[in-house]
PDB file of C-alpha atoms in Angstrom:
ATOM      1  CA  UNK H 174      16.963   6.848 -20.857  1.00  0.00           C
ATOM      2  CA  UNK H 175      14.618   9.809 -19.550  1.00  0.00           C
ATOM      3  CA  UNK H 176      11.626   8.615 -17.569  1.00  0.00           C
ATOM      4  CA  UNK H 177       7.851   9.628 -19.102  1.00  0.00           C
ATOM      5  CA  UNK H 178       5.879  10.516 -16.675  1.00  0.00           C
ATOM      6  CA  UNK H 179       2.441   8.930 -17.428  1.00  0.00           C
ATOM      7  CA  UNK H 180       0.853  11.965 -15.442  1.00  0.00           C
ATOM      8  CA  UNK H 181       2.095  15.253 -14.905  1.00  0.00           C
ATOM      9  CA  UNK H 182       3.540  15.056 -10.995  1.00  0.00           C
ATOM     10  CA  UNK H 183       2.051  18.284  -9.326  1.00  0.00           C
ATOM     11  CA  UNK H 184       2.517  19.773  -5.968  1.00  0.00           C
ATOM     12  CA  UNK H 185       0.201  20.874  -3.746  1.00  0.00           C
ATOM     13  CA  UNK H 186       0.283  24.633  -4.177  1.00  0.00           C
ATOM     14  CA  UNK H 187       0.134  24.531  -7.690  1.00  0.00           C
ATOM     15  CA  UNK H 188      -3.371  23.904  -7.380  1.00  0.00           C
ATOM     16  CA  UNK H 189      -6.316  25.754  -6.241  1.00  0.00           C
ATOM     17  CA  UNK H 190      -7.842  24.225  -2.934  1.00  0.00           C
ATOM     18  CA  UNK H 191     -11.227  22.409  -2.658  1.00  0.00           C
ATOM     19  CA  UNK H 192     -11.182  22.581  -6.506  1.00  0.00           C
ATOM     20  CA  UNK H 193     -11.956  18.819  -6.245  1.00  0.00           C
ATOM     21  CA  UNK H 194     -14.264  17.246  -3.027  1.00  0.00           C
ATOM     22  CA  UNK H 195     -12.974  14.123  -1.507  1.00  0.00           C
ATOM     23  CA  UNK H 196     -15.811  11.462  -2.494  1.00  0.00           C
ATOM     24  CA  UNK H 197     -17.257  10.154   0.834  1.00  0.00           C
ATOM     25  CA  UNK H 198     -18.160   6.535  -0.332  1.00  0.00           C
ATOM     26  CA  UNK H 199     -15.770   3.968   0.132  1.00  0.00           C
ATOM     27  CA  UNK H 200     -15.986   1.182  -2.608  1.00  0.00           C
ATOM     28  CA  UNK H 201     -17.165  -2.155  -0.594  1.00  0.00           C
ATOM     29  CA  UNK H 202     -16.845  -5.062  -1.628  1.00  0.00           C
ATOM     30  CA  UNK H 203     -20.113  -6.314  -3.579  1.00  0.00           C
ATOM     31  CA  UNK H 204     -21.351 -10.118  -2.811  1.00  0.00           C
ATOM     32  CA  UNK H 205     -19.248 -10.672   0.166  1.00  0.00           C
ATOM     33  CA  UNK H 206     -20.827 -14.399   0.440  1.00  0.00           C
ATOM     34  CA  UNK H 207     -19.557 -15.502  -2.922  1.00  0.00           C
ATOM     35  CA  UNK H 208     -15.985 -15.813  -1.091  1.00  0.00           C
ATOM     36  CA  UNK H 209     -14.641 -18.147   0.960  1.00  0.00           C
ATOM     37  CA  UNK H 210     -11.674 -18.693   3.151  1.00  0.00           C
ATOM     38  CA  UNK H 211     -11.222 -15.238   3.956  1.00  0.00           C
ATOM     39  CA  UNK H 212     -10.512 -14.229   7.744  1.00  0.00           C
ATOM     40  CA  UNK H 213     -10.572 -10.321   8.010  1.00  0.00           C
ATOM     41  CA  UNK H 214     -12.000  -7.219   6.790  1.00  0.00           C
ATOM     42  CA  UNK H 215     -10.112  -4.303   6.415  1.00  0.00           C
ATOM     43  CA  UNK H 216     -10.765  -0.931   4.700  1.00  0.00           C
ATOM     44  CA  UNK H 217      -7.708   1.155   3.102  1.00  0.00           C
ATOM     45  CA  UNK H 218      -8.891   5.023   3.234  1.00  0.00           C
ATOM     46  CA  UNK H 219      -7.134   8.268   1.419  1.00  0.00           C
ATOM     47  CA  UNK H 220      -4.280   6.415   0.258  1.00  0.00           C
ATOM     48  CA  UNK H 221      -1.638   8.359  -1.496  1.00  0.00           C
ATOM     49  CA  UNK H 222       0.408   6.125  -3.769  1.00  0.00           C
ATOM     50  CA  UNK H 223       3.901   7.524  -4.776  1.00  0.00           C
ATOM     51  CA  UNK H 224       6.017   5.631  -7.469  1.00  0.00           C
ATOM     52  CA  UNK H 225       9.340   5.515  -8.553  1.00  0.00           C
ATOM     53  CA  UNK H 226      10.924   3.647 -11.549  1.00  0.00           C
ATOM     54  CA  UNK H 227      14.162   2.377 -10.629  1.00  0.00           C
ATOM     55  CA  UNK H 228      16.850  -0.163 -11.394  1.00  0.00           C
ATOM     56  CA  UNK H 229      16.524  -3.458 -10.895  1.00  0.00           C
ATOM     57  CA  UNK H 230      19.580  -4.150  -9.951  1.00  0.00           C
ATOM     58  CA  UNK H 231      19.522  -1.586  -7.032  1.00  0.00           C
ATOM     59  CA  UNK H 232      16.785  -3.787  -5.194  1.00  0.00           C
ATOM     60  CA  UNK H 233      17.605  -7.177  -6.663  1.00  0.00           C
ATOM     61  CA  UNK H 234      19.660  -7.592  -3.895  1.00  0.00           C
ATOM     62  CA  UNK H 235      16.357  -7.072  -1.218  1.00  0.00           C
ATOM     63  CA  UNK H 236      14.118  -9.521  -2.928  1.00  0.00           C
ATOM     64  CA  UNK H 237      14.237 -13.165  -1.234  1.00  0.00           C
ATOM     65  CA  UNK H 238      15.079 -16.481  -3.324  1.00  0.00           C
ATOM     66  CA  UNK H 239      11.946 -17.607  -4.622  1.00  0.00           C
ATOM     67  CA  UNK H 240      10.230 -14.489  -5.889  1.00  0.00           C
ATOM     68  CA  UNK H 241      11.121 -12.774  -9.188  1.00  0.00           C
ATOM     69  CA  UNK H 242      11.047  -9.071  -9.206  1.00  0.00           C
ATOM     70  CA  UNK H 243       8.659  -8.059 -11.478  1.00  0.00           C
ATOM     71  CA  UNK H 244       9.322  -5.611 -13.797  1.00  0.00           C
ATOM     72  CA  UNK H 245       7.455  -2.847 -16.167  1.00  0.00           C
ATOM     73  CA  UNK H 246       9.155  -2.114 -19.386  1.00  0.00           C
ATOM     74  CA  UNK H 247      12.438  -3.093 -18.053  1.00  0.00           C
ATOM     75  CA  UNK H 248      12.136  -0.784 -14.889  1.00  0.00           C
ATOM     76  CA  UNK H 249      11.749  -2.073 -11.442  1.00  0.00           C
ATOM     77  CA  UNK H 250       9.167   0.003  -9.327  1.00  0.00           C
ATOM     78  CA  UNK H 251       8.819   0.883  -5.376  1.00  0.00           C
ATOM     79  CA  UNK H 252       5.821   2.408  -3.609  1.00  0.00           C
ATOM     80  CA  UNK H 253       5.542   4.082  -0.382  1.00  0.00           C
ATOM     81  CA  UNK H 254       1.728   4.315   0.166  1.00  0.00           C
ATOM     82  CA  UNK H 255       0.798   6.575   3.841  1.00  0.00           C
ATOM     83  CA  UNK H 256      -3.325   5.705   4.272  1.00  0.00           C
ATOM     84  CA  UNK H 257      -5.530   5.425   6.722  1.00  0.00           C
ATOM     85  CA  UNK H 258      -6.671   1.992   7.906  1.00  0.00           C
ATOM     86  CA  UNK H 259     -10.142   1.051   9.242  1.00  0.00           C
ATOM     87  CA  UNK H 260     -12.989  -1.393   9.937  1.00  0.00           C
ATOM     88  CA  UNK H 261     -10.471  -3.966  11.174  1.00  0.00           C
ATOM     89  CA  UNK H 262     -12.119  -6.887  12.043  1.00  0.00           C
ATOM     90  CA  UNK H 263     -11.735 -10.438  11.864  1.00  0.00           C
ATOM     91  CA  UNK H 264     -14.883 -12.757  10.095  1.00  0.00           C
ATOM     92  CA  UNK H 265     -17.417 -13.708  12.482  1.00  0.00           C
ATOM     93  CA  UNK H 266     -15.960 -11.418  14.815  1.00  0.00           C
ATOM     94  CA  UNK H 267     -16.795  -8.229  16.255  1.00  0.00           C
ATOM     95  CA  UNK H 268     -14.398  -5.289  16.164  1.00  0.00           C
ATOM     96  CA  UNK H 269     -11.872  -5.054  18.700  1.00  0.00           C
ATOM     97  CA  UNK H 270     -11.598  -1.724  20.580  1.00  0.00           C
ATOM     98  CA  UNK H 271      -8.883   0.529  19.769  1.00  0.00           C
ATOM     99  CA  UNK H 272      -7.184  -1.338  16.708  1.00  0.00           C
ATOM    100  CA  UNK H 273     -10.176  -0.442  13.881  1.00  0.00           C
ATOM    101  CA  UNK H 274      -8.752   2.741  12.776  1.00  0.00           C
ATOM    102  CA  UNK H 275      -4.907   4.183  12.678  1.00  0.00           C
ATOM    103  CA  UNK H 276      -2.878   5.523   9.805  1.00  0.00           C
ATOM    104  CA  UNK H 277      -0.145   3.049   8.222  1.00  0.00           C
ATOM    105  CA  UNK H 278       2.156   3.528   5.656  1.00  0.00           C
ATOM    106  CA  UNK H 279       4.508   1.479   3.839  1.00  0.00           C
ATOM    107  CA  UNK H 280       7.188   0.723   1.177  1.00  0.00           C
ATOM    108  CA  UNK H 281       6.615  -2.181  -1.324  1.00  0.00           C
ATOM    109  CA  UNK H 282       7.900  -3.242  -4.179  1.00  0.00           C
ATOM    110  CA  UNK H 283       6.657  -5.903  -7.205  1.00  0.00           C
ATOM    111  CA  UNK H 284       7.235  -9.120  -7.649  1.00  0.00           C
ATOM    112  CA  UNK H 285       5.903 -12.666  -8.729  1.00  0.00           C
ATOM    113  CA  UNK H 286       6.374 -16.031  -8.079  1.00  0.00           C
ATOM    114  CA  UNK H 287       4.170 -19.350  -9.578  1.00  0.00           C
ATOM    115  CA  UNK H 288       1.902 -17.559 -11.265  1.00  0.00           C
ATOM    116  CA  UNK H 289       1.441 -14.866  -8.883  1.00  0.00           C
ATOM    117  CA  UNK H 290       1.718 -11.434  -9.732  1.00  0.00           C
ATOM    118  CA  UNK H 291       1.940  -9.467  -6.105  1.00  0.00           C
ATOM    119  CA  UNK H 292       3.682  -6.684  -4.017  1.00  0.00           C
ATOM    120  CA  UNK H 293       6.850  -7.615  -1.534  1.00  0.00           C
ATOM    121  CA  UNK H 294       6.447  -5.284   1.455  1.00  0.00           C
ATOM    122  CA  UNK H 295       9.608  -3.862   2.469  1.00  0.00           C
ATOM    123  CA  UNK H 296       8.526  -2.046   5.293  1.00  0.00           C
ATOM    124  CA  UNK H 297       5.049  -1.243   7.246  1.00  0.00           C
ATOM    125  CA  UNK H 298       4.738   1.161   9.915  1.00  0.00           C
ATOM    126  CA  UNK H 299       2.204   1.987  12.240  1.00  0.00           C
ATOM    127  CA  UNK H 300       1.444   3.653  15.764  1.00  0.00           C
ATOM    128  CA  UNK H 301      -0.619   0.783  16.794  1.00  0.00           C
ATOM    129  CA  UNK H 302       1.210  -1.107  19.126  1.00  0.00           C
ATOM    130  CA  UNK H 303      -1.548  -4.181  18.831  1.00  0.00           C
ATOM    131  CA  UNK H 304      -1.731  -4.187  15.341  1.00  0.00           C
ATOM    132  CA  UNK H 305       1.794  -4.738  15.052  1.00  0.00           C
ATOM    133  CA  UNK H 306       1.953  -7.426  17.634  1.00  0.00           C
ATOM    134  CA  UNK H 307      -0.859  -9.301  15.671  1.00  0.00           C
ATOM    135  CA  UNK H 308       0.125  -8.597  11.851  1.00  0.00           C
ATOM    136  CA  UNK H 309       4.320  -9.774  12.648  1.00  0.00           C
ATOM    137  CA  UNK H 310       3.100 -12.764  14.373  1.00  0.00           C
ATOM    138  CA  UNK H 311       0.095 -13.947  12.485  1.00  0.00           C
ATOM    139  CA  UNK H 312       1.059 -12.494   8.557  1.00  0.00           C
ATOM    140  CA  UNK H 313       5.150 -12.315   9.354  1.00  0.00           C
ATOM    141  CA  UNK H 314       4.822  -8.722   8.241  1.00  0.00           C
ATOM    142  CA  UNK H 315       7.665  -6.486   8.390  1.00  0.00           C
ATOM    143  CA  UNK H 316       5.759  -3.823  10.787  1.00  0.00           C
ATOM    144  CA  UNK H 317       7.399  -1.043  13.126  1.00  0.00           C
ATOM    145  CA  UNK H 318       6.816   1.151  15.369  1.00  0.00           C
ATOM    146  CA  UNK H 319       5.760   4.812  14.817  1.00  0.00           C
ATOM    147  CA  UNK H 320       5.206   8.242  15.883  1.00  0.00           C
ATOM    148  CA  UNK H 321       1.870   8.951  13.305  1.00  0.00           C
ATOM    149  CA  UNK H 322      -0.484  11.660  12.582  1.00  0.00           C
ATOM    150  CA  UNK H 323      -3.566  11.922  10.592  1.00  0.00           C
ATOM    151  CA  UNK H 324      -5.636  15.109   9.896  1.00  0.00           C
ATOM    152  CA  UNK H 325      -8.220  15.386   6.736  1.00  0.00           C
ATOM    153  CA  UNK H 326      -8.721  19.209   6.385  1.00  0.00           C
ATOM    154  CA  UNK H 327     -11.327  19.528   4.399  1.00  0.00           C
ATOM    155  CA  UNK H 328     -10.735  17.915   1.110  1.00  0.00           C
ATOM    156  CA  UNK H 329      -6.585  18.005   2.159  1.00  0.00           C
ATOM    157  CA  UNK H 330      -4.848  14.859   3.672  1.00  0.00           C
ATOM    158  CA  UNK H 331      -1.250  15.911   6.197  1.00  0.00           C
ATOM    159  CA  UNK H 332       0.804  12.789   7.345  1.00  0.00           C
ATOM    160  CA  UNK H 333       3.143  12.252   9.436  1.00  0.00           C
ATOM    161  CA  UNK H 334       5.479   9.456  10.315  1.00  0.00           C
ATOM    162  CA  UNK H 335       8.672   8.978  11.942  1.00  0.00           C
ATOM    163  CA  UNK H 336       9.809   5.318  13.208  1.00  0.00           C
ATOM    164  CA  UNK H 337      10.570   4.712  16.645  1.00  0.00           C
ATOM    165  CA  UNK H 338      13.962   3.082  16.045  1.00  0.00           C
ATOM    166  CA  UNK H 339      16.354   5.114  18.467  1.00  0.00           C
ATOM    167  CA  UNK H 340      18.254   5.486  14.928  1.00  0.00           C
ATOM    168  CA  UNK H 341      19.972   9.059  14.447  1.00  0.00           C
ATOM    169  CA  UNK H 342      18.257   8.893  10.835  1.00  0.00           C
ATOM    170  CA  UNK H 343      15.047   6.681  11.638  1.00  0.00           C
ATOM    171  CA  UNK H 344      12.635   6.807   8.351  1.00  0.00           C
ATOM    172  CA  UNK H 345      10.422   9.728   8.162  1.00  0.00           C
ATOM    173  CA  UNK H 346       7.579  10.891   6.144  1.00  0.00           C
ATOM    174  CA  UNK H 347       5.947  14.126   5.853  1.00  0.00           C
ATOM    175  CA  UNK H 348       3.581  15.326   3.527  1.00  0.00           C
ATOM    176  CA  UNK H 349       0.223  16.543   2.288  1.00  0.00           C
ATOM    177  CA  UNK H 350      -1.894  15.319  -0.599  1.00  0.00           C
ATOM    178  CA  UNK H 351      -5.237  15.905  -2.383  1.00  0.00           C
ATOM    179  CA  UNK H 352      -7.019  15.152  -5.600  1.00  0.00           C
ATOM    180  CA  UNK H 353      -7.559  17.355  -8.069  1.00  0.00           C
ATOM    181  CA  UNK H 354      -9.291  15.653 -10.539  1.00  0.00           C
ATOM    182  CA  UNK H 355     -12.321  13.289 -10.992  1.00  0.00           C
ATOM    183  CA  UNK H 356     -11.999   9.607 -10.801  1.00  0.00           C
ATOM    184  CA  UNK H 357     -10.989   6.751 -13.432  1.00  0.00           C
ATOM    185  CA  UNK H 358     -10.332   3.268 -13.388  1.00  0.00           C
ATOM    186  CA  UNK H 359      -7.005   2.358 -14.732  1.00  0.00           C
ATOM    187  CA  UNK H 360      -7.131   0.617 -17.831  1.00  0.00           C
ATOM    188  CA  UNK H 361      -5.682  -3.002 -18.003  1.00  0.00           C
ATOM    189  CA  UNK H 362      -2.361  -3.163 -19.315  1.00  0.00           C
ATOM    190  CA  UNK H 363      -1.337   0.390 -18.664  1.00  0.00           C
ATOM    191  CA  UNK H 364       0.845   1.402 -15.859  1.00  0.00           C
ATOM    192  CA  UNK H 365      -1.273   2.312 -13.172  1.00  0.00           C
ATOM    193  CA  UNK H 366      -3.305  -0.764 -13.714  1.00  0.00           C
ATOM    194  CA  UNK H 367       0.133  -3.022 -13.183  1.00  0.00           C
ATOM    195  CA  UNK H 368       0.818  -0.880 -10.063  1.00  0.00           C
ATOM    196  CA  UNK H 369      -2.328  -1.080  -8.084  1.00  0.00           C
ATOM    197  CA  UNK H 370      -4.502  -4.056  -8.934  1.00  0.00           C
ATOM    198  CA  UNK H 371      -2.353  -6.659  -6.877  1.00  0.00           C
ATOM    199  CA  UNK H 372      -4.059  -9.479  -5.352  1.00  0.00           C
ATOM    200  CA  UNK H 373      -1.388 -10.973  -3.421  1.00  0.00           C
ATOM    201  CA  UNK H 374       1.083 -10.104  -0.627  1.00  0.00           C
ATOM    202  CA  UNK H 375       4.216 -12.026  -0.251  1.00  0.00           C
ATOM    203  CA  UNK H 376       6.750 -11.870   2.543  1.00  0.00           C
ATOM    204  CA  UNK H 377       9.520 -13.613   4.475  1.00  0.00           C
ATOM    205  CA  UNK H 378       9.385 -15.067   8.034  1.00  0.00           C
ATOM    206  CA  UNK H 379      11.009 -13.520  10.536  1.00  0.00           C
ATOM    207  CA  UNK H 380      11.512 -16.993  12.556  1.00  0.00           C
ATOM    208  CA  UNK H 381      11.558 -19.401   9.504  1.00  0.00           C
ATOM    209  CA  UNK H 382      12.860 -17.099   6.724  1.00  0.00           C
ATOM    210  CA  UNK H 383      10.675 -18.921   4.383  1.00  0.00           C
ATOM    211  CA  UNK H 384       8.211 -16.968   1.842  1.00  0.00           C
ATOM    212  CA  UNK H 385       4.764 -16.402   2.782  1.00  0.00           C
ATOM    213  CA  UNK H 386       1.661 -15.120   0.435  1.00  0.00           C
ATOM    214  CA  UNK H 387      -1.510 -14.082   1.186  1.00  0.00           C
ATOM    215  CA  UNK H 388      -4.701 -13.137  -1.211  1.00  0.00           C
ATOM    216  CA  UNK H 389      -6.699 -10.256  -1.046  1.00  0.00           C
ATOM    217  CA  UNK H 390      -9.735  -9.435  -3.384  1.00  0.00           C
ATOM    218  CA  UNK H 391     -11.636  -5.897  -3.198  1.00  0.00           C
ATOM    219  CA  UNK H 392     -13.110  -3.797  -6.125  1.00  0.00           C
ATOM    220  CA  UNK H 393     -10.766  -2.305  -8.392  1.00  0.00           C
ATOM    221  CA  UNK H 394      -9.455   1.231  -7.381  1.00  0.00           C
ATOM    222  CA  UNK H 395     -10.937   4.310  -8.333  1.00  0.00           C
ATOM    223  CA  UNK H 396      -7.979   6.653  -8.725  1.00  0.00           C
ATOM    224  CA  UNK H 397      -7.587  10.087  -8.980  1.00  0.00           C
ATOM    225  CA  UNK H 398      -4.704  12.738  -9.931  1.00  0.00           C
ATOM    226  CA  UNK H 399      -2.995  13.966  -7.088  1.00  0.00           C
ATOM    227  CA  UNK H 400      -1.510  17.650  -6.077  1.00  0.00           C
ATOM    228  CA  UNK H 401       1.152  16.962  -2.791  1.00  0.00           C
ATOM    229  CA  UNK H 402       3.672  18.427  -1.365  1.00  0.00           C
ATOM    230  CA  UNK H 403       6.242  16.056   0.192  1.00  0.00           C
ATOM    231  CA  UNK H 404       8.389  17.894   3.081  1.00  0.00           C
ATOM    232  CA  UNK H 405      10.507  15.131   4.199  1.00  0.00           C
ATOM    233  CA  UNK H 406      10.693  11.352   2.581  1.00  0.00           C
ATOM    234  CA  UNK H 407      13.200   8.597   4.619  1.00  0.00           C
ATOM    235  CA  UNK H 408      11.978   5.872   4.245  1.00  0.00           C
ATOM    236  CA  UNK H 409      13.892   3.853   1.806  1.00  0.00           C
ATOM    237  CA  UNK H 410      17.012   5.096   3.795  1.00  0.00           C
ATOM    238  CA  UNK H 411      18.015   2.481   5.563  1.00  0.00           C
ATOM    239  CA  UNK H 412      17.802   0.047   2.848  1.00  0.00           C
ATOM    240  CA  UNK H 413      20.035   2.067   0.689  1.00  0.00           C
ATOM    241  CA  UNK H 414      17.652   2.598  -2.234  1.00  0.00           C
ATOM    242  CA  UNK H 415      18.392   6.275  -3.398  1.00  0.00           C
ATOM    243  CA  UNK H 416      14.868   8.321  -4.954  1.00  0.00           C
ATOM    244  CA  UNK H 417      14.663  11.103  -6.547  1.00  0.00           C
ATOM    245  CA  UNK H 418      12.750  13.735  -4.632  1.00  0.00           C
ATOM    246  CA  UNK H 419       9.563  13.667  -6.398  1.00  0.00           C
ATOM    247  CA  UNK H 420       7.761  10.339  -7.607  1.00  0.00           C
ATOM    248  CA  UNK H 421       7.806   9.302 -11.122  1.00  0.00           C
ATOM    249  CA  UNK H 422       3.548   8.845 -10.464  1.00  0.00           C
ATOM    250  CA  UNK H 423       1.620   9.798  -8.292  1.00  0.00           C
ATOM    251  CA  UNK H 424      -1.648   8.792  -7.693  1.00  0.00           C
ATOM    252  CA  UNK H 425      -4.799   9.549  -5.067  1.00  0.00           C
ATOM    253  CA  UNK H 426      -7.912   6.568  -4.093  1.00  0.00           C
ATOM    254  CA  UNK H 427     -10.454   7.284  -1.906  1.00  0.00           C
ATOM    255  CA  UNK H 428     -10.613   3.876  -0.733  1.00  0.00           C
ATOM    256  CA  UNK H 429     -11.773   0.597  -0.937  1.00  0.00           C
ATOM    257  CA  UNK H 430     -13.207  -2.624   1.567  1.00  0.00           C
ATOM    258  CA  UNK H 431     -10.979  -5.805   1.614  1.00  0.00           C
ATOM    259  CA  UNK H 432     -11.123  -9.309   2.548  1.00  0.00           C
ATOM    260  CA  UNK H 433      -7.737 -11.150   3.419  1.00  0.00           C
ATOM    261  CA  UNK H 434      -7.059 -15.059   3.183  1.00  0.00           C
ATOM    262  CA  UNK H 435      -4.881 -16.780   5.492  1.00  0.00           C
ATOM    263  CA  UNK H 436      -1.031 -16.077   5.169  1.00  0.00           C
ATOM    264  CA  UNK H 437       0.417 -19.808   3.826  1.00  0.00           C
ATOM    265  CA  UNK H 438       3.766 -20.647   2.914  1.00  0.00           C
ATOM    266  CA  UNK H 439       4.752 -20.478  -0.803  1.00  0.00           C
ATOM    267  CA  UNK H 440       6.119 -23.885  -0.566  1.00  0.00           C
ATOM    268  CA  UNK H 441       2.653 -25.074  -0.996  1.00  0.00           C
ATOM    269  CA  UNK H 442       1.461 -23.052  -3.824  1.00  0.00           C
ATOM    270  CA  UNK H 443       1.322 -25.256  -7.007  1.00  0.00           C
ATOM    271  CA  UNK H 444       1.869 -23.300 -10.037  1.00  0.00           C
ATOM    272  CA  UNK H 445      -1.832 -23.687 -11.154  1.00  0.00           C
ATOM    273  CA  UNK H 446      -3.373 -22.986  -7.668  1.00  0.00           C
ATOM    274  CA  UNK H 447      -5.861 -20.651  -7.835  1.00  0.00           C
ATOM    275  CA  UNK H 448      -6.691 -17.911  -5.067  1.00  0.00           C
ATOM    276  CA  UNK H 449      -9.290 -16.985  -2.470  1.00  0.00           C
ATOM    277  CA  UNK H 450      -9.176 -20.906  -1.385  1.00  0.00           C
TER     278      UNK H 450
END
């Protein structure tokens, strides 16, 4: 069975540049104060969100007992998402020198578990060698270590990331991205609605192997069409997840301001537990 795209896939040179000027507000979060719980602030900046439909029996095998991949239309989906991450900093607390802003990307998937609709991460890498001390031993996060680059030219995005995993064929990505056409909110039910409004992370425990969730809450995304041009893409590789060299959607967000809760242990989620607790 073919695979619609639900928006033509472009790359970057088939598209004039500057036809479309990066918006320089990031969406923050509006009435902070009516939350509670929450113990850091993050923003997620320029993120380029590349999809692929694939089978779910070809990552069925990656997902943990306990969570149920979620599926769209009978298609399993995975993400690999490069960004830029800033304005780390913990509630109450001021920012901490040299971990508020790095780039980050990662590989995800979607799943759900007790009433949860979330995203698995798969993989998260990152060059800051803090960050990843702090988010594997405080949110059990898969994170690794990488050689990164960032540059915004203008209203154009380059990436670059290669894992520091003394592997002959460590993942790599390499790539450039920019929008090229004005911003809409996905519509609920659609899609790109299922793939980016996700509220809740879910992982496993290195040291306990037992499945963790966190919330998150931030203004929906404003997305935007995308022109790119990927130049190399490894980084589903090593879990032996084969993807076809251009994404089946692909989708640009200038960004948006987050609050995270607590990671917990999905043992003690009821089924009618609410978030942001």
């Amino acid at each position: 069975m073919p695979i619609i795209h639900p928006l033509p896939v472009r790359q970057l040179d088939d598209v004039r540049m500057g036809g479309i000027r990066i918006e320089q507000r990031i969406i923050q979060i509006k009435s902070a104060g009516q939350y509670n719980g929450w113990t850091m602030t993050q923003t997620w900046e320029h993120l380029l969100f590349l999809h692929w439909a694939i089978s779910p029996t070809s990552i069925k095998a990656l997902i943990p007992a306990g969570l149920e991949l979620d599926t769209y239309d009978g298609k399993a989906w995975i993400s690999i998402i490069p960004f830029l991450l800033s304005g780390v900093r913990l509630r109450r607390m001021p920012s901490v020198p040299f971990t508020t802003t790095f780039p980050e990307i990662n590989v995800r998937t979607y799943v759900k578990a007790k009433g949860k609709t979330g995203v698995y991460f798969l993989s998260l890498d990152t060059s800051n060698p803090l960050v990843i001390k702090i988010a594997r031993f405080w949110y059990r996060l898969p994170y690794y270590s990488a050689q990164m680059a960032f540059h915004r030219q203008g209203d154009r995005i380059d990436f670059t990331s290669r894992r520091l995993s003394g592997l002959p064929q460590s993942p790599w990505f390499e790539g450039s991205y920019q929008p090229h056409a004005d911003r809409f909110f996905a519509k609920e039910g659609t899609l790109m609605h299922w793939l980016t409004e996700r509220y809740t992370l879910f992982c496993t425990c290195n040291r306990t192997k037992q499945i963790m969730y966190a919330d998150v809450v931030h203004e929906p995304w404003q997305l935007q069409e995308t022109a790119f041009h990927i130049r190399e893409n490894s980084m589903t590789a090593n879990l032996s997840i084969p993807l076809t060299d251009s994404p089946h959607l692909a989708l640009y967000s200038r960004g948006v301001q987050s609050l995270v809760w607590p990671i917990r242990s999905l043992a003690d989620l009821s089924s009618d537990q609410g978030g942001y607790s």
